[in-house]
């Protein structure tokens, strides 16, 4: 690990020199690429420099203990020694996490699909509440949301909703949301006061760039359809059918047919990219897969129990009694706990391989 850290420190110093040269500053693409590499390395380099300083503090404290006879000075040296040793342990763990392989999709925007599952109208209402929860979470992170398509059930619920979230690191946090979400509560339509259980499925996909997926024109059928907008019926809705996979994309939220077509192609690219990612993950040996992450979309990941005011995250056995704030987009404690568990699982796998 330390050989690798020394190499990264050398590379960081080289980058700082390159970024200071006039020829790099005049080449926008190269400058942007080097800045990205520099910002990725900065947290590792800062932690490693602090680690080296803590190691030096240990040596200085030990030397002082050897030389010093004054009891007060010796006590001070012992305190500094213990503090430095503790900090070394913390930094070693931090550096291991920083050196874990990065998910190349973490910085990407995301496309989210929410579908009502078992439970009829109640499931559709829950799907619309999940949509609002993610929109509020995006607002808290200063990310932008953009609706792609929505199919309503007539009483304010969503049979299906597809939307985009644009913002730095959106996939790194949102990827943990894929799976089956379960709600337990008394529906407004239930006169007997019985608790019903309904479900909705969430799929989170990294937005694919043109370079990630190449779509052949001959593989696509494009249909223009009528859709109701603010100004009444208009011929702007677009349906794309990807013939090889049978994937159908529908986009109707924009007044312009061109904009709907562009959105539909963005969603199709991301779906095809997601299929490729899933295929790659399935090909990996089971022991190399992360225990927590994008996961199987048929897996029940979370339960929202309204009568008890609790939310249970089943993958890490975490229960929180603050359902109102969670439904209002306060997902930080859940997602931070999932990230920590994911890192712990990856570290355990890494340690097994040492």
Tab-separated table of C-alpha atoms in Angstrom:
chain	number	residue	atom	x	y	z
A	1	UNK	CA	0.000	0.000	0.000
A	2	UNK	CA	2.774	2.449	0.918
A	3	UNK	CA	4.719	1.826	-2.313
A	4	UNK	CA	1.558	2.749	-4.181
A	5	UNK	CA	1.068	5.846	-2.023
A	6	UNK	CA	4.653	6.972	-2.713
A	7	UNK	CA	4.012	6.568	-6.456
A	8	UNK	CA	0.794	8.604	-6.184
A	9	UNK	CA	2.633	11.345	-4.284
A	10	UNK	CA	5.235	11.554	-7.070
A	11	UNK	CA	2.473	11.630	-9.699
A	12	UNK	CA	0.662	14.413	-7.800
A	13	UNK	CA	3.811	16.552	-7.736
A	14	UNK	CA	4.290	15.945	-11.488
A	15	UNK	CA	0.694	17.018	-12.106
A	16	UNK	CA	1.164	20.248	-10.148
A	17	UNK	CA	4.212	21.056	-12.302
A	18	UNK	CA	2.374	20.247	-15.540
A	19	UNK	CA	-0.645	22.356	-14.556
A	20	UNK	CA	1.686	25.313	-13.964
A	21	UNK	CA	3.193	25.159	-17.457
A	22	UNK	CA	1.937	27.661	-20.102
A	23	UNK	CA	1.537	24.981	-22.818
A	24	UNK	CA	-0.868	22.953	-20.659
A	25	UNK	CA	-2.806	26.085	-19.667
A	26	UNK	CA	-3.371	26.857	-23.367
A	27	UNK	CA	-4.662	23.333	-24.145
A	28	UNK	CA	-8.194	23.316	-22.658
A	29	UNK	CA	-8.854	19.567	-23.019
A	30	UNK	CA	-5.510	18.537	-21.545
A	31	UNK	CA	-5.826	21.081	-18.725
A	32	UNK	CA	-9.308	19.775	-17.839
A	33	UNK	CA	-8.103	16.158	-17.885
A	34	UNK	CA	-5.091	16.920	-15.643
A	35	UNK	CA	-7.259	18.974	-13.254
A	36	UNK	CA	-9.641	16.014	-12.912
A	37	UNK	CA	-6.707	13.669	-12.117
A	38	UNK	CA	-5.295	16.207	-9.642
A	39	UNK	CA	-8.637	16.622	-7.810
A	40	UNK	CA	-9.040	12.810	-7.616
A	41	UNK	CA	-5.560	12.418	-6.095
A	42	UNK	CA	-5.727	15.417	-3.710
A	43	UNK	CA	-7.657	13.676	-0.829
A	44	UNK	CA	-5.272	10.668	-0.951
A	45	UNK	CA	-2.166	12.867	-1.002
A	46	UNK	CA	-3.420	15.064	1.866
A	47	UNK	CA	-4.217	12.004	4.020
A	48	UNK	CA	-0.829	10.424	3.200
A	49	UNK	CA	1.061	13.612	4.103
A	50	UNK	CA	-0.814	13.750	7.403
A	51	UNK	CA	0.022	10.054	7.963
A	52	UNK	CA	3.750	10.742	7.389
A	53	UNK	CA	3.601	13.685	9.809
A	54	UNK	CA	1.938	11.477	12.460
A	55	UNK	CA	4.704	8.853	11.965
A	56	UNK	CA	7.301	11.613	12.461
A	57	UNK	CA	5.455	12.776	15.606
A	58	UNK	CA	5.753	9.223	17.011
A	59	UNK	CA	9.537	9.196	16.354
A	60	UNK	CA	9.960	12.669	17.900
A	61	UNK	CA	7.963	11.680	21.007
A	62	UNK	CA	9.973	8.463	21.452
A	63	UNK	CA	13.240	10.390	21.073
A	64	UNK	CA	12.078	12.929	23.664
A	65	UNK	CA	11.172	10.128	26.088
A	66	UNK	CA	14.690	8.685	25.691
A	67	UNK	CA	16.390	12.009	26.354
A	68	UNK	CA	14.069	13.724	28.829
A	69	UNK	CA	14.243	13.194	32.600
A	70	UNK	CA	11.768	15.913	33.624
A	71	UNK	CA	8.543	14.101	34.605
A	72	UNK	CA	6.211	16.829	33.311
A	73	UNK	CA	7.905	16.831	29.898
A	74	UNK	CA	7.809	13.036	29.800
A	75	UNK	CA	4.029	13.050	30.500
A	76	UNK	CA	3.540	15.556	27.685
A	77	UNK	CA	5.598	13.376	25.317
A	78	UNK	CA	3.539	10.292	26.285
A	79	UNK	CA	0.282	12.157	25.537
A	80	UNK	CA	1.611	13.282	22.143
A	81	UNK	CA	2.824	9.744	21.417
A	82	UNK	CA	-0.605	8.217	22.187
A	83	UNK	CA	-2.418	10.861	20.122
A	84	UNK	CA	-0.083	10.301	17.148
A	85	UNK	CA	-0.471	6.497	17.350
A	86	UNK	CA	-4.260	6.821	17.439
A	87	UNK	CA	-4.186	9.191	14.447
A	88	UNK	CA	-1.974	6.738	12.511
A	89	UNK	CA	-4.568	3.968	12.989
A	90	UNK	CA	-7.366	6.284	11.802
A	91	UNK	CA	-5.378	7.435	8.768
A	92	UNK	CA	-4.411	3.879	7.783
A	93	UNK	CA	-8.125	2.994	7.620
A	94	UNK	CA	-8.922	6.223	5.764
A	95	UNK	CA	-6.150	5.560	3.216
A	96	UNK	CA	-7.364	2.004	2.618
A	97	UNK	CA	-10.834	3.373	1.813
A	98	UNK	CA	-9.408	6.120	-0.428
A	99	UNK	CA	-7.412	3.492	-2.353
A	100	UNK	CA	-10.427	1.257	-3.000
A	101	UNK	CA	-11.183	0.990	-6.749
A	102	UNK	CA	-13.539	3.790	-7.770
A	103	UNK	CA	-16.794	3.063	-9.570
A	104	UNK	CA	-16.228	4.787	-12.953
A	105	UNK	CA	-19.914	5.774	-13.036
A	106	UNK	CA	-19.973	7.534	-9.644
A	107	UNK	CA	-19.731	11.065	-11.057
A	108	UNK	CA	-22.419	10.490	-13.695
A	109	UNK	CA	-25.940	11.882	-13.771
A	110	UNK	CA	-28.703	9.319	-13.263
A	111	UNK	CA	-31.972	8.224	-14.766
A	112	UNK	CA	-34.496	6.894	-12.249
A	113	UNK	CA	-37.522	4.733	-13.024
A	114	UNK	CA	-40.161	4.171	-10.347
A	115	UNK	CA	-42.916	1.621	-11.031
A	116	UNK	CA	-45.912	0.822	-8.859
A	117	UNK	CA	-45.839	-2.846	-7.829
A	118	UNK	CA	-48.270	-4.908	-5.764
A	119	UNK	CA	-51.099	-2.935	-4.157
A	120	UNK	CA	-53.077	-1.222	-6.935
A	121	UNK	CA	-53.884	2.458	-6.330
A	122	UNK	CA	-52.060	2.459	-2.998
A	123	UNK	CA	-48.850	1.272	-4.750
A	124	UNK	CA	-49.260	4.058	-7.332
A	125	UNK	CA	-49.659	6.662	-4.556
A	126	UNK	CA	-46.540	5.306	-2.865
A	127	UNK	CA	-44.641	5.515	-6.193
A	128	UNK	CA	-45.572	9.218	-6.438
A	129	UNK	CA	-44.365	9.782	-2.845
A	130	UNK	CA	-41.042	8.077	-3.610
A	131	UNK	CA	-40.695	10.372	-6.633
A	132	UNK	CA	-41.269	13.415	-4.399
A	133	UNK	CA	-38.768	12.030	-1.841
A	134	UNK	CA	-36.035	11.785	-4.497
A	135	UNK	CA	-36.844	15.241	-5.909
A	136	UNK	CA	-36.484	16.687	-2.374
A	137	UNK	CA	-33.231	14.740	-1.863
A	138	UNK	CA	-31.936	16.169	-5.164
A	139	UNK	CA	-32.873	19.700	-4.045
A	140	UNK	CA	-30.966	19.186	-0.775
A	141	UNK	CA	-27.889	18.245	-2.850
A	142	UNK	CA	-28.422	21.120	-5.320
A	143	UNK	CA	-28.969	18.653	-8.144
A	144	UNK	CA	-31.467	19.322	-10.943
A	145	UNK	CA	-34.370	17.004	-11.769
A	146	UNK	CA	-36.091	16.672	-15.115
A	147	UNK	CA	-39.207	14.619	-15.828
A	148	UNK	CA	-39.005	12.280	-18.856
A	149	UNK	CA	-42.346	10.485	-18.735
A	150	UNK	CA	-45.151	9.784	-16.292
A	151	UNK	CA	-48.197	7.530	-16.319
A	152	UNK	CA	-50.800	8.594	-13.732
A	153	UNK	CA	-53.619	6.564	-12.191
A	154	UNK	CA	-56.185	9.384	-11.907
A	155	UNK	CA	-56.043	9.928	-8.122
A	156	UNK	CA	-52.594	11.490	-7.891
A	157	UNK	CA	-50.599	8.276	-8.030
A	158	UNK	CA	-48.006	7.182	-10.606
A	159	UNK	CA	-48.163	3.807	-12.318
A	160	UNK	CA	-44.712	4.670	-13.657
A	161	UNK	CA	-42.478	7.745	-13.611
A	162	UNK	CA	-39.097	8.268	-15.284
A	163	UNK	CA	-36.896	11.267	-14.464
A	164	UNK	CA	-33.298	12.448	-14.659
A	165	UNK	CA	-31.119	13.785	-11.863
A	166	UNK	CA	-28.228	15.988	-12.971
A	167	UNK	CA	-25.454	16.855	-10.533
A	168	UNK	CA	-21.965	15.966	-9.370
A	169	UNK	CA	-21.787	12.544	-7.739
A	170	UNK	CA	-25.491	11.788	-8.278
A	171	UNK	CA	-24.894	8.122	-9.148
A	172	UNK	CA	-22.470	7.617	-6.227
A	173	UNK	CA	-25.384	8.178	-3.818
A	174	UNK	CA	-28.464	7.241	-5.817
A	175	UNK	CA	-27.148	3.818	-6.943
A	176	UNK	CA	-28.042	2.341	-3.545
A	177	UNK	CA	-31.753	3.034	-4.165
A	178	UNK	CA	-32.298	0.306	-6.793
A	179	UNK	CA	-34.644	-2.422	-5.577
A	180	UNK	CA	-38.109	-3.034	-4.157
A	181	UNK	CA	-39.418	-0.476	-1.651
A	182	UNK	CA	-42.276	-1.645	0.579
A	183	UNK	CA	-44.871	0.524	2.360
A	184	UNK	CA	-47.069	-0.535	5.290
A	185	UNK	CA	-49.946	1.782	6.236
A	186	UNK	CA	-53.719	2.219	6.366
A	187	UNK	CA	-54.816	3.506	2.926
A	188	UNK	CA	-57.208	6.477	2.830
A	189	UNK	CA	-59.610	4.277	0.874
A	190	UNK	CA	-59.635	1.620	3.644
A	191	UNK	CA	-62.708	2.063	5.857
A	192	UNK	CA	-61.849	-0.796	8.229
A	193	UNK	CA	-58.535	0.712	9.341
A	194	UNK	CA	-56.516	-2.328	8.267
A	195	UNK	CA	-52.816	-1.957	7.458
A	196	UNK	CA	-52.017	-2.765	3.835
A	197	UNK	CA	-48.654	-3.651	2.346
A	198	UNK	CA	-47.801	-2.282	-1.107
A	199	UNK	CA	-44.601	-2.084	-3.144
A	200	UNK	CA	-42.852	0.029	-5.747
A	201	UNK	CA	-39.728	-0.824	-7.720
A	202	UNK	CA	-36.919	1.705	-8.183
A	203	UNK	CA	-34.299	1.363	-10.936
A	204	UNK	CA	-31.341	3.775	-10.952
A	205	UNK	CA	-29.158	3.919	-14.064
A	206	UNK	CA	-26.050	6.016	-14.770
A	207	UNK	CA	-26.640	8.335	-17.715
A	208	UNK	CA	-24.652	7.017	-20.679
A	209	UNK	CA	-22.596	9.278	-22.923
A	210	UNK	CA	-22.475	8.902	-26.705
A	211	UNK	CA	-19.074	7.231	-26.315
A	212	UNK	CA	-20.459	4.644	-23.851
A	213	UNK	CA	-23.136	3.306	-26.213
A	214	UNK	CA	-23.338	3.478	-30.009
A	215	UNK	CA	-26.892	3.076	-31.348
A	216	UNK	CA	-27.350	1.972	-34.946
A	217	UNK	CA	-30.148	3.893	-36.721
A	218	UNK	CA	-31.436	0.714	-38.375
A	219	UNK	CA	-32.070	-0.792	-34.900
A	220	UNK	CA	-34.534	1.987	-33.976
A	221	UNK	CA	-38.186	2.519	-34.820
A	222	UNK	CA	-39.472	6.034	-34.069
A	223	UNK	CA	-43.187	6.759	-33.631
A	224	UNK	CA	-44.636	10.231	-33.116
A	225	UNK	CA	-47.764	10.207	-30.968
A	226	UNK	CA	-50.378	12.571	-29.615
A	227	UNK	CA	-49.922	13.679	-26.028
A	228	UNK	CA	-51.844	16.039	-23.781
A	229	UNK	CA	-49.871	19.078	-22.735
A	230	UNK	CA	-50.635	22.476	-21.224
A	231	UNK	CA	-51.977	23.681	-24.569
A	232	UNK	CA	-54.136	20.613	-25.200
A	233	UNK	CA	-53.403	17.748	-27.603
A	234	UNK	CA	-50.159	18.000	-29.591
A	235	UNK	CA	-48.161	15.708	-31.895
A	236	UNK	CA	-44.960	15.910	-29.834
A	237	UNK	CA	-44.764	12.658	-27.846
A	238	UNK	CA	-42.086	10.271	-29.086
A	239	UNK	CA	-41.886	6.501	-28.729
A	240	UNK	CA	-38.616	4.729	-29.509
A	241	UNK	CA	-38.440	0.974	-29.997
A	242	UNK	CA	-35.004	-0.647	-29.879
A	243	UNK	CA	-35.583	-3.686	-32.096
A	244	UNK	CA	-32.696	-5.961	-30.911
A	245	UNK	CA	-33.674	-5.736	-27.215
A	246	UNK	CA	-37.370	-4.843	-27.454
A	247	UNK	CA	-36.844	-1.848	-25.136
A	248	UNK	CA	-39.575	0.782	-25.615
A	249	UNK	CA	-39.022	4.382	-24.492
A	250	UNK	CA	-41.807	6.949	-24.285
A	251	UNK	CA	-41.151	10.679	-23.784
A	252	UNK	CA	-43.959	13.224	-23.656
A	253	UNK	CA	-43.052	15.954	-21.132
A	254	UNK	CA	-41.768	18.562	-23.624
A	255	UNK	CA	-43.812	20.588	-26.114
A	256	UNK	CA	-41.133	20.102	-28.786
A	257	UNK	CA	-40.953	16.777	-30.602
A	258	UNK	CA	-37.185	17.298	-30.993
A	259	UNK	CA	-36.715	17.703	-27.225
A	260	UNK	CA	-38.808	14.612	-26.483
A	261	UNK	CA	-36.796	12.648	-29.041
A	262	UNK	CA	-33.528	13.818	-27.468
A	263	UNK	CA	-34.740	12.791	-23.991
A	264	UNK	CA	-35.899	9.413	-25.297
A	265	UNK	CA	-32.490	8.719	-26.848
A	266	UNK	CA	-30.727	9.719	-23.598
A	267	UNK	CA	-32.897	7.243	-21.714
A	268	UNK	CA	-32.392	4.501	-24.306
A	269	UNK	CA	-28.599	4.941	-24.210
A	270	UNK	CA	-28.671	4.668	-20.411
A	271	UNK	CA	-30.877	1.545	-20.505
A	272	UNK	CA	-28.538	-0.172	-22.978
A	273	UNK	CA	-25.506	0.879	-20.905
A	274	UNK	CA	-27.202	-0.437	-17.750
A	275	UNK	CA	-27.857	-3.789	-19.468
A	276	UNK	CA	-24.167	-4.004	-20.355
A	277	UNK	CA	-23.161	-3.173	-16.747
A	278	UNK	CA	-25.526	-5.847	-15.419
A	279	UNK	CA	-24.093	-8.397	-17.848
A	280	UNK	CA	-20.544	-7.562	-16.734
A	281	UNK	CA	-21.485	-7.820	-13.048
A	282	UNK	CA	-23.120	-11.197	-13.621
A	283	UNK	CA	-19.966	-12.442	-15.326
A	284	UNK	CA	-17.829	-11.509	-12.314
A	285	UNK	CA	-17.063	-14.189	-9.745
A	286	UNK	CA	-19.412	-13.975	-6.755
A	287	UNK	CA	-16.569	-13.262	-4.326
A	288	UNK	CA	-15.549	-10.164	-6.302
A	289	UNK	CA	-18.976	-8.554	-6.221
A	290	UNK	CA	-19.751	-5.883	-3.683
A	291	UNK	CA	-22.227	-7.095	-1.080
A	292	UNK	CA	-24.109	-3.796	-1.191
A	293	UNK	CA	-24.596	-1.598	-4.208
A	294	UNK	CA	-26.698	-1.470	-7.305
A	295	UNK	CA	-28.066	-4.877	-6.334
A	296	UNK	CA	-30.815	-7.070	-7.704
A	297	UNK	CA	-33.900	-5.035	-8.552
A	298	UNK	CA	-36.186	-7.815	-7.376
A	299	UNK	CA	-34.635	-7.606	-3.891
A	300	UNK	CA	-36.717	-6.002	-1.119
A	301	UNK	CA	-34.386	-3.346	0.209
A	302	UNK	CA	-36.459	-1.068	2.446
A	303	UNK	CA	-39.737	-0.921	4.382
A	304	UNK	CA	-41.590	2.290	5.232
A	305	UNK	CA	-43.947	1.583	8.142
A	306	UNK	CA	-46.176	4.631	8.683
A	307	UNK	CA	-48.136	3.498	11.799
A	308	UNK	CA	-44.844	2.966	13.671
A	309	UNK	CA	-43.107	5.959	12.024
A	310	UNK	CA	-40.139	3.782	11.081
A	311	UNK	CA	-38.037	3.064	8.026
A	312	UNK	CA	-36.039	-0.182	7.938
A	313	UNK	CA	-33.117	-0.647	5.563
A	314	UNK	CA	-32.957	-4.443	5.275
A	315	UNK	CA	-29.518	-4.754	3.643
A	316	UNK	CA	-27.724	-3.372	6.703
A	317	UNK	CA	-30.442	-3.969	9.334
A	318	UNK	CA	-30.792	-0.239	10.055
A	319	UNK	CA	-34.064	1.080	11.536
A	320	UNK	CA	-34.775	4.801	11.883
A	321	UNK	CA	-37.837	6.332	13.548
A	322	UNK	CA	-38.069	9.490	11.439
A	323	UNK	CA	-40.278	8.551	8.512
A	324	UNK	CA	-41.562	12.109	7.941
A	325	UNK	CA	-38.106	13.631	7.413
A	326	UNK	CA	-37.011	10.657	5.253
A	327	UNK	CA	-40.075	11.015	3.012
A	328	UNK	CA	-39.159	14.708	2.785
A	329	UNK	CA	-35.804	13.776	1.236
A	330	UNK	CA	-33.567	13.401	4.287
A	331	UNK	CA	-31.868	10.232	3.073
A	332	UNK	CA	-28.374	11.094	4.301
A	333	UNK	CA	-28.228	8.744	7.306
A	334	UNK	CA	-29.472	5.787	5.239
A	335	UNK	CA	-27.189	6.424	2.259
A	336	UNK	CA	-24.113	7.255	4.372
A	337	UNK	CA	-24.647	4.000	6.315
A	338	UNK	CA	-24.966	2.039	3.048
A	339	UNK	CA	-21.763	3.616	1.683
A	340	UNK	CA	-19.911	2.763	4.926
A	341	UNK	CA	-21.186	-0.845	4.814
A	342	UNK	CA	-20.220	-1.124	1.149
A	343	UNK	CA	-16.701	0.142	1.879
A	344	UNK	CA	-16.376	-2.239	4.846
A	345	UNK	CA	-17.423	-5.176	2.638
A	346	UNK	CA	-14.887	-4.205	-0.039
A	347	UNK	CA	-12.128	-3.760	2.570
A	348	UNK	CA	-12.894	-7.204	4.009
A	349	UNK	CA	-12.618	-8.725	0.521
A	350	UNK	CA	-9.362	-6.842	-0.060
A	351	UNK	CA	-7.922	-8.063	3.254
A	352	UNK	CA	-8.908	-11.655	2.393
A	353	UNK	CA	-6.858	-11.363	-0.779
A	354	UNK	CA	-3.713	-10.082	0.996
